[in-house]
Tab-separated table of C-alpha atoms (C1' of nucleotides) in Angstrom:
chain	number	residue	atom	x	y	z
A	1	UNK	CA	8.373	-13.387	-8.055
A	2	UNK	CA	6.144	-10.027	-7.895
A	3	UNK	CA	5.012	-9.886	-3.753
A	4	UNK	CA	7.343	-7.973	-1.327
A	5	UNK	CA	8.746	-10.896	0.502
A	6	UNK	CA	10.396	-12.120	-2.519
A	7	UNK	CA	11.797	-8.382	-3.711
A	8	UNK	CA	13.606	-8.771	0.229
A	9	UNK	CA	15.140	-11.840	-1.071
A	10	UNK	CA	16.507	-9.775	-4.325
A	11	UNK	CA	17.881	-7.435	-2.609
A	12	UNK	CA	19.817	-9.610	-0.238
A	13	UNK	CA	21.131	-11.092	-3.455
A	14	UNK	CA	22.299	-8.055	-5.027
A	15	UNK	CA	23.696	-6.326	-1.693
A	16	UNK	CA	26.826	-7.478	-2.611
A	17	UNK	CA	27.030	-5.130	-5.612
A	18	UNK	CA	26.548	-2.151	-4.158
A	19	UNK	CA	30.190	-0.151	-4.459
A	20	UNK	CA	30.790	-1.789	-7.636
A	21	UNK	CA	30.703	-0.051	-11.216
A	22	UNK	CA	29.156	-0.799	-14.112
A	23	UNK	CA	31.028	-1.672	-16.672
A	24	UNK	CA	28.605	-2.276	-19.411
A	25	UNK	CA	24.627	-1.877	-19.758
A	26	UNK	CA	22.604	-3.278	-22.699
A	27	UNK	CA	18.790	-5.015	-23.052
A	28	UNK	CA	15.683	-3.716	-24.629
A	29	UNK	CA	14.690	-1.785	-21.786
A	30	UNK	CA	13.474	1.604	-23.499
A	31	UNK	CA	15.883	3.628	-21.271
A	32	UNK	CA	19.019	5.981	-21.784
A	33	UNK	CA	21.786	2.771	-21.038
A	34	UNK	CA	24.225	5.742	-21.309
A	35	UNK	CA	23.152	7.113	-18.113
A	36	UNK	CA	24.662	3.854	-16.384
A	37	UNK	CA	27.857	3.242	-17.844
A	38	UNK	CA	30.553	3.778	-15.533
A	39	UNK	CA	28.247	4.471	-12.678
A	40	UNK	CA	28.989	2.508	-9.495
A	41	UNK	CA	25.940	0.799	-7.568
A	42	UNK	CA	25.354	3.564	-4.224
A	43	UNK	CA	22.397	1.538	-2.585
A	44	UNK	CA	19.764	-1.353	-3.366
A	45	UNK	CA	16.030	-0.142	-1.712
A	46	UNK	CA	13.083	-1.920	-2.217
A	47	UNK	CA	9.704	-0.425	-1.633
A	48	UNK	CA	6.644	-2.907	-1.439
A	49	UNK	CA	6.988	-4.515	-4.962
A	50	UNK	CA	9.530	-2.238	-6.627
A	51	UNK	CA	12.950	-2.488	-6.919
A	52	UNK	CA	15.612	0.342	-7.025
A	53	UNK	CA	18.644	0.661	-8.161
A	54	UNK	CA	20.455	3.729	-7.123
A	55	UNK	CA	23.300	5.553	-8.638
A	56	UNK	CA	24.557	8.724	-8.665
A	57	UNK	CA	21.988	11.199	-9.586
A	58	UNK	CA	19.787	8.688	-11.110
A	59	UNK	CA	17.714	5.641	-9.855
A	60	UNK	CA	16.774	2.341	-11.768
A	61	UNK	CA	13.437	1.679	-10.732
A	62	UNK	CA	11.913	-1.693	-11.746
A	63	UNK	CA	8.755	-3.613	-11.119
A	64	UNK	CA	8.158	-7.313	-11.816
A	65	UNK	CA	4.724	-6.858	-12.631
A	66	UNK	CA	3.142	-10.422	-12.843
A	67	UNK	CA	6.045	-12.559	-15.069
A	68	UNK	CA	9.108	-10.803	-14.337
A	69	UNK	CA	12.706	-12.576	-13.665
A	70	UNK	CA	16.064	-12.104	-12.609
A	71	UNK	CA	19.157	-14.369	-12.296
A	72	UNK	CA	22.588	-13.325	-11.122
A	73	UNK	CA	25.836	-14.537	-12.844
A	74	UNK	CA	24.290	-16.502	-15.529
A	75	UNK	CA	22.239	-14.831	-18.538
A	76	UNK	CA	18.973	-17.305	-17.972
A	77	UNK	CA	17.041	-16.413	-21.497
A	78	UNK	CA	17.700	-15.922	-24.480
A	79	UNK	CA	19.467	-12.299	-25.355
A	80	UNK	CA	16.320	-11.235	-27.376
A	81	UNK	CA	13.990	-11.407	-24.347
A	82	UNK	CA	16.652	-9.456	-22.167
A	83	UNK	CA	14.827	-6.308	-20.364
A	84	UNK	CA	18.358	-5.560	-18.556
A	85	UNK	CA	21.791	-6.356	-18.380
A	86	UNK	CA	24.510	-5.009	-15.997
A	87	UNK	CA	27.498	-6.354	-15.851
A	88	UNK	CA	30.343	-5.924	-13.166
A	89	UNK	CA	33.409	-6.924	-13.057
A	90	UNK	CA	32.946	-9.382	-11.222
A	91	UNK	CA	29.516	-10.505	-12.482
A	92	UNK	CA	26.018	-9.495	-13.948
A	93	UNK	CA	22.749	-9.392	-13.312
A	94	UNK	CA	20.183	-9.831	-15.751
A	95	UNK	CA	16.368	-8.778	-15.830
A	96	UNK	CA	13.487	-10.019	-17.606
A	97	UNK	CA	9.969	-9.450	-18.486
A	98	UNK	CA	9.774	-6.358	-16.233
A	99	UNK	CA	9.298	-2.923	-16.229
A	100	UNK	CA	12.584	-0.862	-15.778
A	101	UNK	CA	12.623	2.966	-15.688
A	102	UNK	CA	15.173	5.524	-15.169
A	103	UNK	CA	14.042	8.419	-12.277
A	104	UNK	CA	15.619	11.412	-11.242
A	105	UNK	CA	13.951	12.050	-8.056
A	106	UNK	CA	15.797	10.428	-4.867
A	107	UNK	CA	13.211	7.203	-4.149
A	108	UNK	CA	14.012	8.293	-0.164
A	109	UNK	CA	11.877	11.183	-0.330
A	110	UNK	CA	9.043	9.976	-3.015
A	111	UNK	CA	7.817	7.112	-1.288
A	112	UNK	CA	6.085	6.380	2.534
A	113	UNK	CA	8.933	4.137	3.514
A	114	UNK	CA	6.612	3.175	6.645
A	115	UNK	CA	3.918	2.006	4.267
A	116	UNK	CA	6.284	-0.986	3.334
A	117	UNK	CA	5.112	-4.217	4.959
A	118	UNK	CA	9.290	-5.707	4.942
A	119	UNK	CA	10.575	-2.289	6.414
A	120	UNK	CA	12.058	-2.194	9.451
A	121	UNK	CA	10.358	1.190	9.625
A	122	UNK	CA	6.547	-0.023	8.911
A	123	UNK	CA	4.040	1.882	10.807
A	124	UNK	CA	0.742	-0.360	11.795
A	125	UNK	CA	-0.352	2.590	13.901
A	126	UNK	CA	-0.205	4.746	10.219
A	127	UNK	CA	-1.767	2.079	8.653
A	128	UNK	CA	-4.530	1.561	10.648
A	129	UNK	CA	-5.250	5.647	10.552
A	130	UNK	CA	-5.465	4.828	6.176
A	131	UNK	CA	-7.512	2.179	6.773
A	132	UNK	CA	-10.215	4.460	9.366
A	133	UNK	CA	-9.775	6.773	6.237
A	134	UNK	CA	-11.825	4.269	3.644
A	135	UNK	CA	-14.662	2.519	5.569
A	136	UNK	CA	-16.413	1.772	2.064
A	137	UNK	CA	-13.728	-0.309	0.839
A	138	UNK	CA	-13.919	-4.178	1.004
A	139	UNK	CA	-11.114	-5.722	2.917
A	140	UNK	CA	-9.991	-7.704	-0.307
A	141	UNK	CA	-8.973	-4.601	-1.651
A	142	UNK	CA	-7.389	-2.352	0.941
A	143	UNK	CA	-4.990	-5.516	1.444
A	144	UNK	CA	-3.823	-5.055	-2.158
A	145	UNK	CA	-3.844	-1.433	-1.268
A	146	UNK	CA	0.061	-0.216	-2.035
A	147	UNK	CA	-0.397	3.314	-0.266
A	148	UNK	CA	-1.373	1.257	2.672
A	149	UNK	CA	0.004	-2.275	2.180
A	150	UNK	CA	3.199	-2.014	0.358
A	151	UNK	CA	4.064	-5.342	-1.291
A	152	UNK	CA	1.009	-7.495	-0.576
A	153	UNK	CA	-0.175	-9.088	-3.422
A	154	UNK	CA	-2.898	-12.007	-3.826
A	155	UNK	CA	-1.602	-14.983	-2.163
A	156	UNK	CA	-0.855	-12.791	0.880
A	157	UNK	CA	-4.163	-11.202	0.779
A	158	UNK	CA	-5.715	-14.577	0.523
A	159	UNK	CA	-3.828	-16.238	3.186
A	160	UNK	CA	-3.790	-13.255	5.955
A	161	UNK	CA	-7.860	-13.205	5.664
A	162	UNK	CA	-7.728	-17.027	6.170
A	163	UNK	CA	-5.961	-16.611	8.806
A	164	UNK	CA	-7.596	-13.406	10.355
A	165	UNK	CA	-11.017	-15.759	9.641
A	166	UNK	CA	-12.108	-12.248	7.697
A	167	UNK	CA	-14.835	-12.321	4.822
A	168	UNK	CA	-12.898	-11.107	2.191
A	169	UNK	CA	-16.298	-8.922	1.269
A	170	UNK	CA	-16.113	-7.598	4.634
A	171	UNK	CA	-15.923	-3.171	4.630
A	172	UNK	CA	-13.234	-1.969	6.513
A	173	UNK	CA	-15.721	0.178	8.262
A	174	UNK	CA	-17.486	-3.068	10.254
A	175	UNK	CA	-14.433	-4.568	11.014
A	176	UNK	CA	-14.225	-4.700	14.908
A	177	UNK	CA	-11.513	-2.611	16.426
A	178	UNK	CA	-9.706	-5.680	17.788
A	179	UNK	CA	-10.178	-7.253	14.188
A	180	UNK	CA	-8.541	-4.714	12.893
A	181	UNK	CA	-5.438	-4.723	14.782
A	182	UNK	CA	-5.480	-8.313	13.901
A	183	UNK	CA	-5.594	-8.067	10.688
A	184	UNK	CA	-2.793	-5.202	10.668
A	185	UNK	CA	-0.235	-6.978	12.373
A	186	UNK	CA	-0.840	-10.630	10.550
A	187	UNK	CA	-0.616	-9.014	7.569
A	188	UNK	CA	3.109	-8.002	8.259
A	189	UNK	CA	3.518	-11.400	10.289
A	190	UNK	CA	2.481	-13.377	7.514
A	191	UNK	CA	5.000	-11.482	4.968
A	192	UNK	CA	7.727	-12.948	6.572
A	193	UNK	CA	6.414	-16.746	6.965
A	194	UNK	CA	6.006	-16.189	3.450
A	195	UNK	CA	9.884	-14.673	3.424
A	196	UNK	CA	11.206	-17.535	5.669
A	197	UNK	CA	9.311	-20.266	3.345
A	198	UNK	CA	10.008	-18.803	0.048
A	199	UNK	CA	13.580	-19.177	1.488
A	200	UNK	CA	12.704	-22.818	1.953
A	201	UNK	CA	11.250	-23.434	-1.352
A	202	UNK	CA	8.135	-24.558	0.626
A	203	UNK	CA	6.228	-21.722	0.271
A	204	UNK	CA	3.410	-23.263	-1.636
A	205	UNK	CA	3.010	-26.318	0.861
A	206	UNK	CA	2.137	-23.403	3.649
A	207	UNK	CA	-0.975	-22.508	1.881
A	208	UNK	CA	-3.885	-22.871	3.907
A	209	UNK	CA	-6.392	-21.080	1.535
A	210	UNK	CA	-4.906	-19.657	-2.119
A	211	UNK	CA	-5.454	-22.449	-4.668
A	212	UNK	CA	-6.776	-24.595	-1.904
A	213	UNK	CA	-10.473	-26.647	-2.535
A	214	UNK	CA	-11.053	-27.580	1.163
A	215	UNK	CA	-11.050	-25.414	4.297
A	216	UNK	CA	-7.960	-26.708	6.480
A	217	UNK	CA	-10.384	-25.832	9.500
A	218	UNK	CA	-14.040	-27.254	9.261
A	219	UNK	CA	-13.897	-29.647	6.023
A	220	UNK	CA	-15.990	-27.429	3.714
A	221	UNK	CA	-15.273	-26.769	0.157
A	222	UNK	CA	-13.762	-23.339	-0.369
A	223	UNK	CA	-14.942	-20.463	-2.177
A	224	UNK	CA	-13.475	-19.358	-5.707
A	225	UNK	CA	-14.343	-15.798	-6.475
A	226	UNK	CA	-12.950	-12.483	-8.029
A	227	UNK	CA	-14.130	-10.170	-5.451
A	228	UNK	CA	-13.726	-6.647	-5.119
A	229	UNK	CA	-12.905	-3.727	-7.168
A	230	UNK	CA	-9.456	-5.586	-8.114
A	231	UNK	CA	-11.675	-8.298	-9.295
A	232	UNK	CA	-8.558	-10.762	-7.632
A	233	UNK	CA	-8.814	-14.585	-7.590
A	234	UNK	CA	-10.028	-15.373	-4.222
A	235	UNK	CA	-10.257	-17.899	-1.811
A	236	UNK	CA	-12.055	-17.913	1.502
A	237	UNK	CA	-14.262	-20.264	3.740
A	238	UNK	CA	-17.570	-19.140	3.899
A	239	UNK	CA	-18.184	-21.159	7.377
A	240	UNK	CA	-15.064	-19.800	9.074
A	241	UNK	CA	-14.824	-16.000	7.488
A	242	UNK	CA	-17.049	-14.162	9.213
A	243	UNK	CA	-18.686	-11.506	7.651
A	244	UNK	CA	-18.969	-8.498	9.497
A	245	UNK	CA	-22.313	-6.229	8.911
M	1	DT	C1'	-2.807	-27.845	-25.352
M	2	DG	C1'	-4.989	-23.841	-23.871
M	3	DC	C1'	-6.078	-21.273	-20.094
M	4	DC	C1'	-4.931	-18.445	-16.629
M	5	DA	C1'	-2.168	-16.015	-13.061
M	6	DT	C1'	2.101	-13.564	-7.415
M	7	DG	C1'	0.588	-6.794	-11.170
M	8	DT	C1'	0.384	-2.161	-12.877
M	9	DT	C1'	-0.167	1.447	-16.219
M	10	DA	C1'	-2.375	3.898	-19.615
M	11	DA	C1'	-5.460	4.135	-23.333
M	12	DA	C1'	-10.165	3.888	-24.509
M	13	DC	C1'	-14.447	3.934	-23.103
M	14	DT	C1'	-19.018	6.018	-20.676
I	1	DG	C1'	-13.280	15.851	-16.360
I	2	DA	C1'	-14.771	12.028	-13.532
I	3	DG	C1'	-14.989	7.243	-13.119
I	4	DT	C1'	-14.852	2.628	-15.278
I	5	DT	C1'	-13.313	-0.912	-18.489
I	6	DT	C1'	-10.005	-2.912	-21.399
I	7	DA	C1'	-5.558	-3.838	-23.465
I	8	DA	C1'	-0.931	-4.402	-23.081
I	9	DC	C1'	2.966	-6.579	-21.288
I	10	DA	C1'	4.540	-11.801	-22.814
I	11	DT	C1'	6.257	-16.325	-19.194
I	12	DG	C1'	5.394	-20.615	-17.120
I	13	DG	C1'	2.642	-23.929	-14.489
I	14	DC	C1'	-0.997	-27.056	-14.593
DNA sequence: TGCCATGTTAAACT
DNA sequence: GAGTTTAACATGGC
C-alpha cells in the first residue's frame, strides 16, 4: 500500500466523498473524533505517501507507514483493530494499521507540492537543484529522499536504478549531468508504470530488479544488500549498474 | 512456522 | 546538543 502511486489510487477512490458529511467517527485512532462529527469532506490531497483529509478548519492527515489498509463500504477487520471509521450516508471508509493525526495548519501551505512525484505540479528542474545540494549522499538514499522524492519508496528506488543502470552506491555528486536528468525524469516515469500496473494487479510481474535473483539484462545473479544510510533492501546488477567514481 | 518487509517517528543511546 | 541506533507500530506473504 505505502508508495505514492498507490495513495493516487486512494484518492481516486475516495473523490467521490468529498461534499459529503460525516455522520459518525469512531476507531482507536488517539484523536479528538469530536472534531469530525458533522463535518463535511472539503478536499482529498495526497502528498508523496500521506494522505489528507480536509475539513473545515482541520485536516486528517494519515500515513500508511509499512502495513497500513483501507477498504471502502465494507468494514474489512475486525472492529478492535480499527484505526478509523467514517461513515457517510451513503457509505464508510475504514482505516487500518496507520497513523492518523488531526492538524490545524492548511496542508496547501506546509508542504512543497512540486516535490510530489504524482503531482501534476512536480518540478524536476527543483529537484535536480536538491539533488546539486547533497553531492555526499548515495543515490539509494536521495531516491527515498521525501523533501526531494515525494512518495518513492523501495521498490521504486530499486526499479528506477535498474532501469537508469545506476550503482545504487553511486554519490549524487559523480553522477554525470545527463545521468542525472535521467534518473530525474524515470523516477517520475516509472511512478506511473507502477500506477498503471498496480491498476492492473500486475504490478509485481513488471519487476525487473526488486525481489528478483537474475539480471533481466546480462544473466548474472543479482545483488542483495541494505545499502545506504536507510540501510533499504536492495537489488542491483553489479555488471550493468555502473558505478560512477 | 518464523522471518521479514512497500515506512516513519521518537526515544534512547554515544 | 549533535549525530546515530534502536524500538515501536502490528499485518501478511512466502
Amino acid at each position: 500500500m505505502p508508495e505514492g502511486p498507490s495513495l493516487v489510487i486512494l484518492k481516486e477512490a475516495v473523490m467521490p466523498y468529498i461534499g459529503k458529511k460525516i455522520l459518525d467517527a469512531r476507531g482507536n485512532a488517539r484523536i479528538n473524533m469530536d472534531r469530525l462529527h458533522q463535518q463535511k469532506i472539503m478536499n482529498i490531497l495526497t502528498w508523496g505517501k500521506q494522505f489528507f483529509i480536509c475539513l473545515n478548519g482541520v485536516t486528517i492527515r494519515i500515513h500508511f507507514l509499512m502495513f497500513g489498509s483501507y477498504s471502502i463500504g465494507e468494514q474489512t477487520r475486525p472492529d478492535k483493530s480499527l484505526r478509523l471509521c467514517l461513515r457517510f450516508r451513503s457509505g464508510s471508509l475504514y482505516f487500518y494499521t496507520c497513523s492518523v493525526k488531526l492538524m490545524d495548519e492548511d496542508p496547501g501551505s506546509l508542504y512543497d507540492w512540486e516535490a510530489d512525484v504524482m503531482n501534476e505540479n512536480w518540478n524536476a528542474k527543483k529537484a535536480r537543484k536538491k539533488l546539486k545540494a547533497m553531492p555526499e549522499t548515495m543515490v539509494c538514499d536521495a531516491l527515498l529522499d521525501q523533501q526531494v522524492f515525494s512518495g518513492v519508496g523501495n521498490i521504486i528506488k530499486n526499479e528506477v536504478l535498474y532501469r537508469t543502470r545506476l550503482h545504487p552506491e553511486t554519490l549524487i555528486g559523480s553522477i554525470p549531468s545527463r545521468k542525472l536528468t535521467l534518473l530525474i525524469t524515470e523516477a517520475r516515469k516509472y511512478c506511473f508504470d507502477f500506477l498503471k500496473w498496480k491498476k492492473e494487479f500486475v504490478l509485481k510481474k513488471n519487476w525487473l530488479a526488486h525481489t528478483k535473483k537474475i539480471c533481466n539484462r546480462c544473466n548474472l545473479p543479482l545483488i542483495k544488500k541494505y545499502c545506504g544510510n536507510t540501510k533499504r533492501r536492495t537489488f542491483f546488477c553489479e555488471n550493468c549498474q555502473v558505478k560512477y567514481l
